[in-house]
Amino acid sequence: MTEIRLLTDEAQYRAHITLFRRAMHWGPPSDEQWAVTLPSYEPDRVLAAFDGDEMVGTTQSYGSSLVVPGGARVPHAAVSRVGVRADYTRRGVLTALMRAQLSSLPDPVATLRASEGRIYGRFGYGLAGRVRIVEVDTRRAVIRGDMTGRVRMLDQDTADKLLPELHEAIGLRRPGQISRWPGWWARQRDRKTEAENSVTVVHSGPDGDDDGFVTYKVKEEKEFKHRLSVEDFEWANDDAWRDLWIYLTRLDLVNHVENHVALDSPVSWLFEDPRVVYTKDVFDEIWLRLVDVPRMLSARTYGAAEAVVIEVQDALLPANSGCYRISPEGAERVEEQPDLTIPVDLLAAVYFGDVTFSQLAATKRITGTRLADADALFAVPEKPICGTFF
């Protein structure tokens, strides 16, 4: 019988990461890798499944905060390192882990990055945000005008010290963005051992204050022809965003720049010829789990429309199940007949506005009436993006 235990010491943590890496078909961490990984473990957030004395499954979370529509920040669990040993898959181990984790989280919401899209819907996670993977042909890319500020390149040690402070100062702008915990920044230092060509550039405005940064890697594809891949891109204002794009697309010997942007990013309009920006793919980024549905419905704001009563179904956390009246004034639990019924994973999908109730109804995923009002209530001015991988 599978037993879920809370892990508490370094030896257990190392066994935990070793099992997770094996589940991902990677080898165990080296001593050097483990030294960088250890600070990413947070007490009271690391769970493992055991069969007797054998560890057979893993999961953990990190304490963070998440921006919801309207701009409020709520406590958030960043769920990661979910894995089951190959000889124990499809035996209920993952279900036991997810049930134990979600039942014990102190946070009202969780997100994760899914290795496979079909896994997490049955645990109440919904695809709530996607990113557009774009490639810019720098040989034809022309942005009119010069920078309004300046950029400077940092050595790695300076970047490690400055970026956490600068990220916090820039702040979180869009629904889906999350704060970064100390262990996240500790893991980023592992890039020193993985790739010596990681580069960080910081932008400062005319007043001299830092207001943006980009971290990237460059890989040679052919003789003196290179591809630049953006790893981290944050900005506080439009001028910093534009200047950093100017920097990236004017680098010598770089033929292509690849970056992940929001679905509604206006990046193509930076260039005289919008066709220099090519969309390579649209990929899922945010998988959202509303752990405390009443709290999360109350945390966000709503658009102008007549009130709608929504029935939520949550088999894994049945306390969330019930009817909620949503209006421009907010959300409240009610004992009324619902206008529409939705499972908790699809409520998560519409929560950030990446998809609408009407679209889900058209696919027969949900049933009900008053769909136009529900769409208007949950409408958002910007598409969600996180921008922080964990």
mmCIF file of C-alpha atoms in Angstrom:
data_model
loop_
_atom_site.group_PDB
_atom_site.id
_atom_site.type_symbol
_atom_site.label_atom_id
_atom_site.label_comp_id
_atom_site.label_asym_id
_atom_site.label_seq_id
_atom_site.Cartn_x
_atom_site.Cartn_y
_atom_site.Cartn_z
ATOM 1 C CA MET A 1 0.000 0.000 0.000
ATOM 2 C CA THR A 2 1.333 3.428 -0.945
ATOM 3 C CA GLU A 3 2.120 5.761 1.953
ATOM 4 C CA ILE A 4 2.736 9.505 1.476
ATOM 5 C CA ARG A 5 5.396 11.001 3.742
ATOM 6 C CA LEU A 6 6.755 14.478 4.336
ATOM 7 C CA LEU A 7 10.526 14.560 3.789
ATOM 8 C CA THR A 8 12.651 16.462 6.270
ATOM 9 C CA ASP A 9 16.409 16.050 5.755
ATOM 10 C CA GLU A 10 19.130 16.367 3.144
ATOM 11 C CA ALA A 11 19.555 12.633 2.548
ATOM 12 C CA GLN A 12 15.834 12.280 1.801
ATOM 13 C CA TYR A 13 15.927 15.319 -0.474
ATOM 14 C CA ARG A 14 18.790 13.855 -2.481
ATOM 15 C CA ALA A 15 16.922 10.563 -2.858
ATOM 16 C CA HIS A 16 13.905 12.615 -3.918
ATOM 17 C CA ILE A 17 15.741 14.491 -6.703
ATOM 18 C CA THR A 18 17.457 11.288 -7.842
ATOM 19 C CA LEU A 19 14.115 9.491 -8.228
ATOM 20 C CA PHE A 20 12.579 12.476 -10.015
ATOM 21 C CA ARG A 21 15.493 12.705 -12.438
ATOM 22 C CA ARG A 22 15.229 8.974 -13.145
ATOM 23 C CA ALA A 23 11.501 9.442 -13.894
ATOM 24 C CA MET A 24 12.531 12.099 -16.447
ATOM 25 C CA HIS A 25 15.133 9.671 -17.886
ATOM 26 C CA TRP A 26 18.064 11.703 -16.558
ATOM 27 C CA GLY A 27 20.953 10.461 -14.491
ATOM 28 C CA PRO A 28 21.389 11.220 -10.775
ATOM 29 C CA PRO A 29 22.818 14.630 -9.844
ATOM 30 C CA SER A 30 26.565 14.975 -9.491
ATOM 31 C CA ASP A 31 27.940 16.313 -6.220
ATOM 32 C CA GLU A 32 28.401 19.687 -7.891
ATOM 33 C CA GLN A 33 24.817 19.702 -9.196
ATOM 34 C CA TRP A 34 23.472 18.626 -5.820
ATOM 35 C CA ALA A 35 25.237 21.495 -4.044
ATOM 36 C CA VAL A 36 23.352 23.930 -6.291
ATOM 37 C CA THR A 37 20.064 22.018 -6.058
ATOM 38 C CA LEU A 38 19.857 21.636 -2.257
ATOM 39 C CA PRO A 39 18.845 25.281 -1.574
ATOM 40 C CA SER A 40 15.795 24.766 -3.802
ATOM 41 C CA TYR A 41 14.241 22.411 -1.239
ATOM 42 C CA GLU A 42 11.827 24.124 1.177
ATOM 43 C CA PRO A 43 10.809 22.534 4.503
ATOM 44 C CA ASP A 44 7.225 21.258 4.816
ATOM 45 C CA ARG A 45 6.746 21.234 1.021
ATOM 46 C CA VAL A 46 8.483 18.015 -0.072
ATOM 47 C CA LEU A 47 6.417 14.815 -0.360
ATOM 48 C CA ALA A 48 7.270 11.293 -1.466
ATOM 49 C CA ALA A 49 5.323 8.087 -1.957
ATOM 50 C CA PHE A 50 6.681 4.951 -0.308
ATOM 51 C CA ASP A 51 6.047 1.251 -0.719
ATOM 52 C CA GLY A 52 7.422 0.025 2.568
ATOM 53 C CA ASP A 53 10.888 1.574 2.805
ATOM 54 C CA GLU A 54 11.194 2.193 -0.945
ATOM 55 C CA MET A 55 10.584 5.678 -2.341
ATOM 56 C CA VAL A 56 8.486 5.303 -5.501
ATOM 57 C CA GLY A 57 7.106 8.782 -6.243
ATOM 58 C CA THR A 58 7.888 12.457 -5.704
ATOM 59 C CA THR A 59 6.385 15.920 -5.684
ATOM 60 C CA GLN A 60 7.138 19.246 -4.031
ATOM 61 C CA SER A 61 6.111 22.892 -4.118
ATOM 62 C CA TYR A 62 7.646 26.295 -3.575
ATOM 63 C CA GLY A 63 6.033 29.226 -1.784
ATOM 64 C CA SER A 64 5.411 32.148 -4.120
ATOM 65 C CA SER A 65 2.752 34.690 -5.057
ATOM 66 C CA LEU A 66 0.614 34.903 -8.185
ATOM 67 C CA VAL A 67 -1.004 37.832 -10.001
ATOM 68 C CA VAL A 68 -4.707 37.386 -10.790
ATOM 69 C CA PRO A 69 -6.937 39.468 -13.099
ATOM 70 C CA GLY A 70 -7.319 42.891 -11.535
ATOM 71 C CA GLY A 71 -3.761 42.959 -10.221
ATOM 72 C CA ALA A 72 -4.110 41.336 -6.787
ATOM 73 C CA ARG A 73 -1.336 38.988 -5.632
ATOM 74 C CA VAL A 74 -2.316 35.816 -3.796
ATOM 75 C CA PRO A 75 -0.191 33.146 -2.048
ATOM 76 C CA HIS A 76 0.761 30.519 -4.591
ATOM 77 C CA ALA A 77 2.339 27.072 -4.693
ATOM 78 C CA ALA A 78 4.693 26.392 -7.593
ATOM 79 C CA VAL A 79 4.436 22.608 -7.964
ATOM 80 C CA SER A 80 7.415 20.800 -9.432
ATOM 81 C CA ARG A 81 9.492 17.605 -9.504
ATOM 82 C CA VAL A 82 6.484 15.354 -9.929
ATOM 83 C CA GLY A 83 7.591 11.861 -10.854
ATOM 84 C CA VAL A 84 6.816 8.180 -10.347
ATOM 85 C CA ARG A 85 9.345 5.366 -10.568
ATOM 86 C CA ALA A 86 8.979 3.524 -13.883
ATOM 87 C CA ASP A 87 8.066 0.200 -12.264
ATOM 88 C CA TYR A 88 5.290 1.838 -10.195
ATOM 89 C CA THR A 89 3.411 3.843 -12.825
ATOM 90 C CA ARG A 90 -0.350 3.341 -13.312
ATOM 91 C CA ARG A 91 -0.773 1.958 -9.818
ATOM 92 C CA GLY A 92 -2.347 5.007 -8.150
ATOM 93 C CA VAL A 93 0.924 6.518 -6.871
ATOM 94 C CA LEU A 94 0.505 9.852 -8.650
ATOM 95 C CA THR A 95 -3.135 10.146 -7.561
ATOM 96 C CA ALA A 96 -2.146 9.575 -3.936
ATOM 97 C CA LEU A 97 0.617 12.179 -4.213
ATOM 98 C CA MET A 98 -1.634 14.809 -5.820
ATOM 99 C CA ARG A 99 -4.436 14.240 -3.320
ATOM 100 C CA ALA A 100 -2.058 14.537 -0.358
ATOM 101 C CA GLN A 101 -0.338 17.613 -1.753
ATOM 102 C CA LEU A 102 -3.474 19.542 -2.675
ATOM 103 C CA SER A 103 -5.149 18.668 0.624
ATOM 104 C CA SER A 104 -2.218 20.014 2.640
ATOM 105 C CA LEU A 105 -1.186 23.120 0.702
ATOM 106 C CA PRO A 106 -1.414 26.362 2.703
ATOM 107 C CA ASP A 107 -1.899 28.293 -0.548
ATOM 108 C CA PRO A 108 -5.270 28.871 -2.289
ATOM 109 C CA VAL A 109 -3.831 28.221 -5.758
ATOM 110 C CA ALA A 110 -1.128 26.140 -7.422
ATOM 111 C CA THR A 111 0.470 26.050 -10.845
ATOM 112 C CA LEU A 112 2.797 23.640 -12.588
ATOM 113 C CA ARG A 113 4.475 22.995 -15.922
ATOM 114 C CA ALA A 114 3.160 19.777 -17.438
ATOM 115 C CA SER A 115 5.504 17.303 -19.105
ATOM 116 C CA GLU A 116 2.436 15.709 -20.733
ATOM 117 C CA GLY A 117 -0.847 17.493 -21.351
ATOM 118 C CA ARG A 118 -3.179 14.600 -20.469
ATOM 119 C CA ILE A 119 -1.864 13.963 -16.965
ATOM 120 C CA TYR A 120 -3.077 16.770 -14.740
ATOM 121 C CA GLY A 121 -6.653 17.518 -15.795
ATOM 122 C CA ARG A 122 -7.920 14.652 -13.658
ATOM 123 C CA PHE A 123 -6.376 16.343 -10.614
ATOM 124 C CA GLY A 124 -8.159 19.630 -11.283
ATOM 125 C CA TYR A 125 -5.399 21.470 -13.144
ATOM 126 C CA GLY A 126 -6.525 23.404 -16.216
ATOM 127 C CA LEU A 127 -4.515 24.854 -19.076
ATOM 128 C CA ALA A 128 -4.832 28.527 -18.175
ATOM 129 C CA GLY A 129 -2.062 30.242 -20.127
ATOM 130 C CA ARG A 130 -0.046 29.687 -23.304
ATOM 131 C CA VAL A 131 3.000 31.317 -24.833
ATOM 132 C CA ARG A 132 3.937 32.124 -28.413
ATOM 133 C CA ILE A 133 7.413 30.982 -29.432
ATOM 134 C CA VAL A 134 8.698 33.532 -31.936
ATOM 135 C CA GLU A 135 11.804 33.692 -34.104
ATOM 136 C CA VAL A 136 13.166 36.966 -35.496
ATOM 137 C CA ASP A 137 15.250 37.026 -38.671
ATOM 138 C CA THR A 138 17.784 39.662 -37.635
ATOM 139 C CA ARG A 139 19.222 39.943 -41.159
ATOM 140 C CA ARG A 140 16.018 41.741 -42.202
ATOM 141 C CA ALA A 141 14.966 43.153 -38.826
ATOM 142 C CA VAL A 142 14.813 46.964 -38.691
ATOM 143 C CA ILE A 143 13.563 48.873 -35.665
ATOM 144 C CA ARG A 144 13.421 52.557 -36.444
ATOM 145 C CA GLY A 145 15.314 54.960 -34.222
ATOM 146 C CA ASP A 146 17.836 54.512 -31.468
ATOM 147 C CA MET A 147 17.631 53.416 -27.851
ATOM 148 C CA THR A 148 16.131 55.840 -25.361
ATOM 149 C CA GLY A 149 18.320 54.419 -22.583
ATOM 150 C CA ARG A 150 21.423 52.253 -22.441
ATOM 151 C CA VAL A 151 22.372 48.638 -21.780
ATOM 152 C CA ARG A 152 25.338 47.127 -19.981
ATOM 153 C CA MET A 153 26.585 43.557 -19.859
ATOM 154 C CA LEU A 154 27.103 41.957 -16.428
ATOM 155 C CA ASP A 155 29.532 39.296 -15.344
ATOM 156 C CA GLN A 156 27.822 36.243 -13.876
ATOM 157 C CA ASP A 157 28.576 36.986 -10.216
ATOM 158 C CA THR A 158 27.198 40.512 -10.522
ATOM 159 C CA ALA A 159 24.100 39.206 -12.310
ATOM 160 C CA ASP A 160 23.481 36.667 -9.548
ATOM 161 C CA LYS A 161 23.441 39.472 -6.977
ATOM 162 C CA LEU A 162 21.521 42.094 -8.951
ATOM 163 C CA LEU A 163 18.788 40.208 -10.785
ATOM 164 C CA PRO A 164 16.714 39.072 -7.759
ATOM 165 C CA GLU A 165 16.516 42.668 -6.527
ATOM 166 C CA LEU A 166 15.795 44.036 -9.990
ATOM 167 C CA HIS A 167 13.078 41.453 -10.686
ATOM 168 C CA GLU A 168 11.353 42.416 -7.435
ATOM 169 C CA ALA A 169 11.696 46.124 -8.232
ATOM 170 C CA ILE A 170 10.261 45.707 -11.736
ATOM 171 C CA GLY A 171 7.253 43.975 -10.229
ATOM 172 C CA LEU A 172 4.597 41.691 -11.668
ATOM 173 C CA ARG A 173 2.509 43.163 -14.469
ATOM 174 C CA ARG A 174 0.234 40.501 -15.934
ATOM 175 C CA PRO A 175 -2.080 37.778 -14.646
ATOM 176 C CA GLY A 176 -0.109 34.552 -14.408
ATOM 177 C CA GLN A 177 3.171 36.122 -13.351
ATOM 178 C CA ILE A 178 4.693 34.822 -10.117
ATOM 179 C CA SER A 179 7.240 36.031 -7.610
ATOM 180 C CA ARG A 180 10.542 34.160 -7.507
ATOM 181 C CA TRP A 181 11.672 32.466 -4.301
ATOM 182 C CA PRO A 182 15.325 32.264 -3.120
ATOM 183 C CA GLY A 183 15.624 28.624 -4.214
ATOM 184 C CA TRP A 184 14.619 29.579 -7.761
ATOM 185 C CA TRP A 185 17.494 32.023 -7.993
ATOM 186 C CA ALA A 186 19.861 29.467 -6.449
ATOM 187 C CA ARG A 187 18.998 27.001 -9.219
ATOM 188 C CA GLN A 188 19.741 29.622 -11.867
ATOM 189 C CA ARG A 189 23.346 29.706 -10.692
ATOM 190 C CA ASP A 190 23.621 26.143 -11.968
ATOM 191 C CA ARG A 191 23.828 27.628 -15.457
ATOM 192 C CA LYS A 192 27.488 28.382 -14.719
ATOM 193 C CA THR A 193 28.242 24.672 -14.860
ATOM 194 C CA GLU A 194 25.830 23.940 -17.719
ATOM 195 C CA ALA A 195 26.733 26.733 -20.151
ATOM 196 C CA GLU A 196 29.500 29.274 -19.881
ATOM 197 C CA ASN A 197 28.031 31.369 -22.677
ATOM 198 C CA SER A 198 24.998 32.591 -20.710
ATOM 199 C CA VAL A 199 24.914 36.388 -20.989
ATOM 200 C CA THR A 200 22.972 38.959 -18.948
ATOM 201 C CA VAL A 201 22.339 42.529 -20.081
ATOM 202 C CA VAL A 202 20.655 45.160 -17.888
ATOM 203 C CA HIS A 203 18.798 48.203 -19.217
ATOM 204 C CA SER A 204 18.679 51.593 -17.553
ATOM 205 C CA GLY A 205 16.532 54.547 -18.597
ATOM 206 C CA PRO A 206 17.548 58.169 -19.185
ATOM 207 C CA ASP A 207 17.427 58.753 -15.416
ATOM 208 C CA GLY A 208 20.031 56.013 -14.875
ATOM 209 C CA ASP A 209 17.723 53.674 -12.965
ATOM 210 C CA ASP A 210 17.724 49.994 -13.936
ATOM 211 C CA ASP A 211 14.364 48.995 -15.394
ATOM 212 C CA GLY A 212 14.848 45.781 -17.382
ATOM 213 C CA PHE A 213 17.112 42.863 -18.179
ATOM 214 C CA VAL A 214 17.544 39.973 -20.566
ATOM 215 C CA THR A 215 19.508 36.739 -20.158
ATOM 216 C CA TYR A 216 20.331 34.728 -23.259
ATOM 217 C CA LYS A 217 22.537 32.063 -24.795
ATOM 218 C CA VAL A 218 24.072 32.002 -28.273
ATOM 219 C CA LYS A 219 24.736 28.820 -30.236
ATOM 220 C CA GLU A 220 26.681 28.556 -33.483
ATOM 221 C CA GLU A 221 24.665 26.839 -36.229
ATOM 222 C CA LYS A 222 26.984 27.312 -39.206
ATOM 223 C CA GLU A 223 30.255 29.108 -39.775
ATOM 224 C CA PHE A 224 29.885 32.471 -38.016
ATOM 225 C CA LYS A 225 26.090 32.164 -38.078
ATOM 226 C CA HIS A 226 24.456 31.997 -34.675
ATOM 227 C CA ARG A 227 21.071 31.536 -33.014
ATOM 228 C CA LEU A 228 20.274 33.492 -29.852
ATOM 229 C CA SER A 229 17.809 31.954 -27.369
ATOM 230 C CA VAL A 230 16.302 34.234 -24.740
ATOM 231 C CA GLU A 231 16.115 32.644 -21.302
ATOM 232 C CA ASP A 232 14.750 35.506 -19.196
ATOM 233 C CA PHE A 233 13.309 38.852 -20.305
ATOM 234 C CA GLU A 234 11.791 41.350 -17.852
ATOM 235 C CA TRP A 235 10.984 45.049 -18.220
ATOM 236 C CA ALA A 236 9.239 47.774 -16.254
ATOM 237 C CA ASN A 237 8.112 49.980 -19.158
ATOM 238 C CA ASP A 238 7.718 50.058 -22.937
ATOM 239 C CA ASP A 239 11.011 51.897 -23.524
ATOM 240 C CA ALA A 240 13.008 49.213 -21.705
ATOM 241 C CA TRP A 241 11.193 46.495 -23.679
ATOM 242 C CA ARG A 242 11.891 48.214 -27.007
ATOM 243 C CA ASP A 243 15.530 48.989 -26.198
ATOM 244 C CA LEU A 244 16.275 45.413 -25.199
ATOM 245 C CA TRP A 245 14.771 44.163 -28.467
ATOM 246 C CA ILE A 246 16.969 46.656 -30.343
ATOM 247 C CA TYR A 247 19.994 45.259 -28.545
ATOM 248 C CA LEU A 248 19.085 41.631 -29.289
ATOM 249 C CA THR A 249 18.389 42.168 -32.985
ATOM 250 C CA ARG A 250 21.496 44.267 -33.667
ATOM 251 C CA LEU A 251 24.068 41.844 -32.274
ATOM 252 C CA ASP A 252 26.837 40.989 -34.717
ATOM 253 C CA LEU A 253 27.006 37.417 -36.100
ATOM 254 C CA VAL A 254 23.499 36.561 -34.801
ATOM 255 C CA ASN A 255 21.071 35.565 -37.554
ATOM 256 C CA HIS A 256 18.061 34.491 -35.502
ATOM 257 C CA VAL A 257 16.620 35.442 -32.116
ATOM 258 C CA GLU A 258 14.141 33.107 -30.399
ATOM 259 C CA ASN A 259 11.928 34.139 -27.496
ATOM 260 C CA HIS A 260 8.712 33.201 -25.703
ATOM 261 C CA VAL A 261 6.128 36.006 -25.645
ATOM 262 C CA ALA A 262 2.510 36.498 -24.626
ATOM 263 C CA LEU A 263 -0.119 35.540 -27.203
ATOM 264 C CA ASP A 264 -1.045 39.207 -27.624
ATOM 265 C CA SER A 265 2.502 40.608 -27.608
ATOM 266 C CA PRO A 266 2.910 43.443 -30.175
ATOM 267 C CA VAL A 267 6.505 42.391 -30.918
ATOM 268 C CA SER A 268 5.862 42.133 -34.686
ATOM 269 C CA TRP A 269 4.967 45.835 -34.787
ATOM 270 C CA LEU A 270 8.405 46.834 -33.547
ATOM 271 C CA PHE A 271 9.807 46.108 -36.989
ATOM 272 C CA GLU A 272 9.380 47.892 -40.323
ATOM 273 C CA ASP A 273 8.572 44.492 -41.839
ATOM 274 C CA PRO A 274 6.380 42.495 -39.410
ATOM 275 C CA ARG A 275 7.186 39.322 -41.353
ATOM 276 C CA VAL A 276 10.656 39.194 -39.798
ATOM 277 C CA VAL A 277 8.850 37.810 -36.720
ATOM 278 C CA TYR A 278 7.798 34.220 -37.314
ATOM 279 C CA THR A 279 5.611 32.253 -34.888
ATOM 280 C CA LYS A 280 7.244 28.841 -34.541
ATOM 281 C CA ASP A 281 4.761 27.389 -32.053
ATOM 282 C CA VAL A 282 2.125 28.110 -29.443
ATOM 283 C CA PHE A 283 2.746 26.058 -26.329
ATOM 284 C CA ASP A 284 1.058 25.553 -22.977
ATOM 285 C CA GLU A 285 2.762 27.307 -20.077
ATOM 286 C CA ILE A 286 0.465 27.746 -17.049
ATOM 287 C CA TRP A 287 -1.436 24.780 -15.633
ATOM 288 C CA LEU A 288 -3.608 26.258 -12.876
ATOM 289 C CA ARG A 289 -5.232 24.522 -9.902
ATOM 290 C CA LEU A 290 -7.788 26.464 -7.868
ATOM 291 C CA VAL A 291 -7.172 24.885 -4.468
ATOM 292 C CA ASP A 292 -9.591 27.199 -2.620
ATOM 293 C CA VAL A 293 -12.274 28.071 -5.174
ATOM 294 C CA PRO A 294 -14.249 30.571 -3.016
ATOM 295 C CA ARG A 295 -11.093 32.513 -2.166
ATOM 296 C CA MET A 296 -9.781 32.532 -5.727
ATOM 297 C CA LEU A 297 -13.118 33.626 -7.219
ATOM 298 C CA SER A 298 -13.163 36.487 -4.706
ATOM 299 C CA ALA A 299 -9.547 37.456 -5.396
ATOM 300 C CA ARG A 300 -9.992 38.576 -9.004
ATOM 301 C CA THR A 301 -12.068 41.344 -10.559
ATOM 302 C CA TYR A 302 -14.869 40.961 -13.105
ATOM 303 C CA GLY A 303 -16.165 42.805 -16.144
ATOM 304 C CA ALA A 304 -19.486 44.509 -16.757
ATOM 305 C CA ALA A 305 -22.351 42.044 -17.234
ATOM 306 C CA GLU A 306 -25.407 40.645 -15.521
ATOM 307 C CA ALA A 307 -24.676 38.255 -12.649
ATOM 308 C CA VAL A 308 -24.251 34.568 -13.498
ATOM 309 C CA VAL A 309 -24.524 31.569 -11.162
ATOM 310 C CA ILE A 310 -21.830 28.983 -11.837
ATOM 311 C CA GLU A 311 -21.884 25.449 -10.456
ATOM 312 C CA VAL A 312 -18.369 24.110 -9.830
ATOM 313 C CA GLN A 313 -17.619 20.387 -9.651
ATOM 314 C CA ASP A 314 -14.464 19.247 -7.847
ATOM 315 C CA ALA A 315 -14.154 15.510 -7.169
ATOM 316 C CA LEU A 316 -10.676 15.689 -5.605
ATOM 317 C CA LEU A 317 -11.428 18.601 -3.221
ATOM 318 C CA PRO A 318 -15.216 18.309 -2.716
ATOM 319 C CA ALA A 319 -15.381 21.330 -0.379
ATOM 320 C CA ASN A 320 -15.016 23.467 -3.512
ATOM 321 C CA SER A 321 -18.095 21.978 -5.159
ATOM 322 C CA GLY A 322 -21.170 24.181 -5.175
ATOM 323 C CA CYS A 323 -22.756 27.244 -6.749
ATOM 324 C CA TYR A 324 -21.183 30.704 -6.942
ATOM 325 C CA ARG A 325 -22.827 33.945 -7.984
ATOM 326 C CA ILE A 326 -20.424 36.022 -10.087
ATOM 327 C CA SER A 327 -21.132 39.721 -10.695
ATOM 328 C CA PRO A 328 -19.122 42.902 -11.325
ATOM 329 C CA GLU A 329 -19.114 43.351 -7.538
ATOM 330 C CA GLY A 330 -17.397 40.022 -6.902
ATOM 331 C CA ALA A 331 -18.169 36.396 -6.102
ATOM 332 C CA GLU A 332 -20.186 34.722 -3.362
ATOM 333 C CA ARG A 333 -21.330 31.199 -2.583
ATOM 334 C CA VAL A 334 -25.088 30.754 -2.987
ATOM 335 C CA GLU A 335 -27.852 28.179 -2.854
ATOM 336 C CA GLU A 336 -29.380 28.946 -6.240
ATOM 337 C CA GLN A 337 -30.036 27.178 -9.514
ATOM 338 C CA PRO A 338 -26.962 27.429 -11.717
ATOM 339 C CA ASP A 339 -26.898 29.020 -15.141
ATOM 340 C CA LEU A 340 -23.992 26.809 -16.154
ATOM 341 C CA THR A 341 -21.984 23.902 -14.771
ATOM 342 C CA ILE A 342 -18.222 23.535 -15.072
ATOM 343 C CA PRO A 343 -15.583 21.144 -13.657
ATOM 344 C CA VAL A 344 -12.826 22.768 -11.628
ATOM 345 C CA ASP A 345 -10.116 22.154 -14.236
ATOM 346 C CA LEU A 346 -12.067 24.086 -16.875
ATOM 347 C CA LEU A 347 -12.888 26.842 -14.389
ATOM 348 C CA ALA A 348 -9.114 27.178 -14.037
ATOM 349 C CA ALA A 349 -8.826 27.357 -17.818
ATOM 350 C CA VAL A 350 -11.180 30.359 -18.044
ATOM 351 C CA TYR A 351 -9.883 32.039 -14.873
ATOM 352 C CA PHE A 352 -7.109 34.039 -16.621
ATOM 353 C CA GLY A 353 -9.102 34.580 -19.814
ATOM 354 C CA ASP A 354 -7.047 32.322 -22.073
ATOM 355 C CA VAL A 355 -10.278 30.601 -23.170
ATOM 356 C CA THR A 356 -13.956 31.550 -22.796
ATOM 357 C CA PHE A 357 -17.059 29.774 -21.548
ATOM 358 C CA SER A 358 -18.584 30.042 -25.026
ATOM 359 C CA GLN A 359 -15.579 28.330 -26.601
ATOM 360 C CA LEU A 360 -15.763 25.490 -24.079
ATOM 361 C CA ALA A 361 -19.519 25.139 -24.654
ATOM 362 C CA ALA A 362 -18.947 24.931 -28.407
ATOM 363 C CA THR A 363 -16.706 21.918 -27.828
ATOM 364 C CA LYS A 364 -19.344 20.316 -25.539
ATOM 365 C CA ARG A 365 -16.960 20.474 -22.569
ATOM 366 C CA ILE A 366 -19.452 22.428 -20.447
ATOM 367 C CA THR A 367 -23.213 22.929 -20.422
ATOM 368 C CA GLY A 368 -25.506 25.806 -19.530
ATOM 369 C CA THR A 369 -26.869 29.195 -20.526
ATOM 370 C CA ARG A 370 -25.905 32.864 -20.067
ATOM 371 C CA LEU A 371 -22.580 32.166 -21.747
ATOM 372 C CA ALA A 372 -22.177 35.692 -23.159
ATOM 373 C CA ASP A 373 -22.559 37.208 -19.691
ATOM 374 C CA ALA A 374 -20.089 34.698 -18.245
ATOM 375 C CA ASP A 375 -17.608 35.563 -20.991
ATOM 376 C CA ALA A 376 -17.945 39.283 -20.276
ATOM 377 C CA LEU A 377 -17.511 38.806 -16.546
ATOM 378 C CA PHE A 378 -14.288 36.819 -16.968
ATOM 379 C CA ALA A 379 -12.894 38.923 -19.839
ATOM 380 C CA VAL A 380 -9.376 40.350 -19.359
ATOM 381 C CA PRO A 381 -7.545 43.186 -21.166
ATOM 382 C CA GLU A 382 -4.323 41.162 -21.555
ATOM 383 C CA LYS A 383 -3.543 37.518 -22.151
ATOM 384 C CA PRO A 384 -1.787 35.730 -19.260
ATOM 385 C CA ILE A 385 1.888 34.857 -19.182
ATOM 386 C CA CYS A 386 4.173 33.665 -16.415
ATOM 387 C CA GLY A 387 7.692 33.935 -17.817
ATOM 388 C CA THR A 388 9.237 31.983 -14.927
ATOM 389 C CA PHE A 389 10.042 28.313 -15.507
ATOM 390 C CA PHE A 390 10.282 26.003 -12.511
#
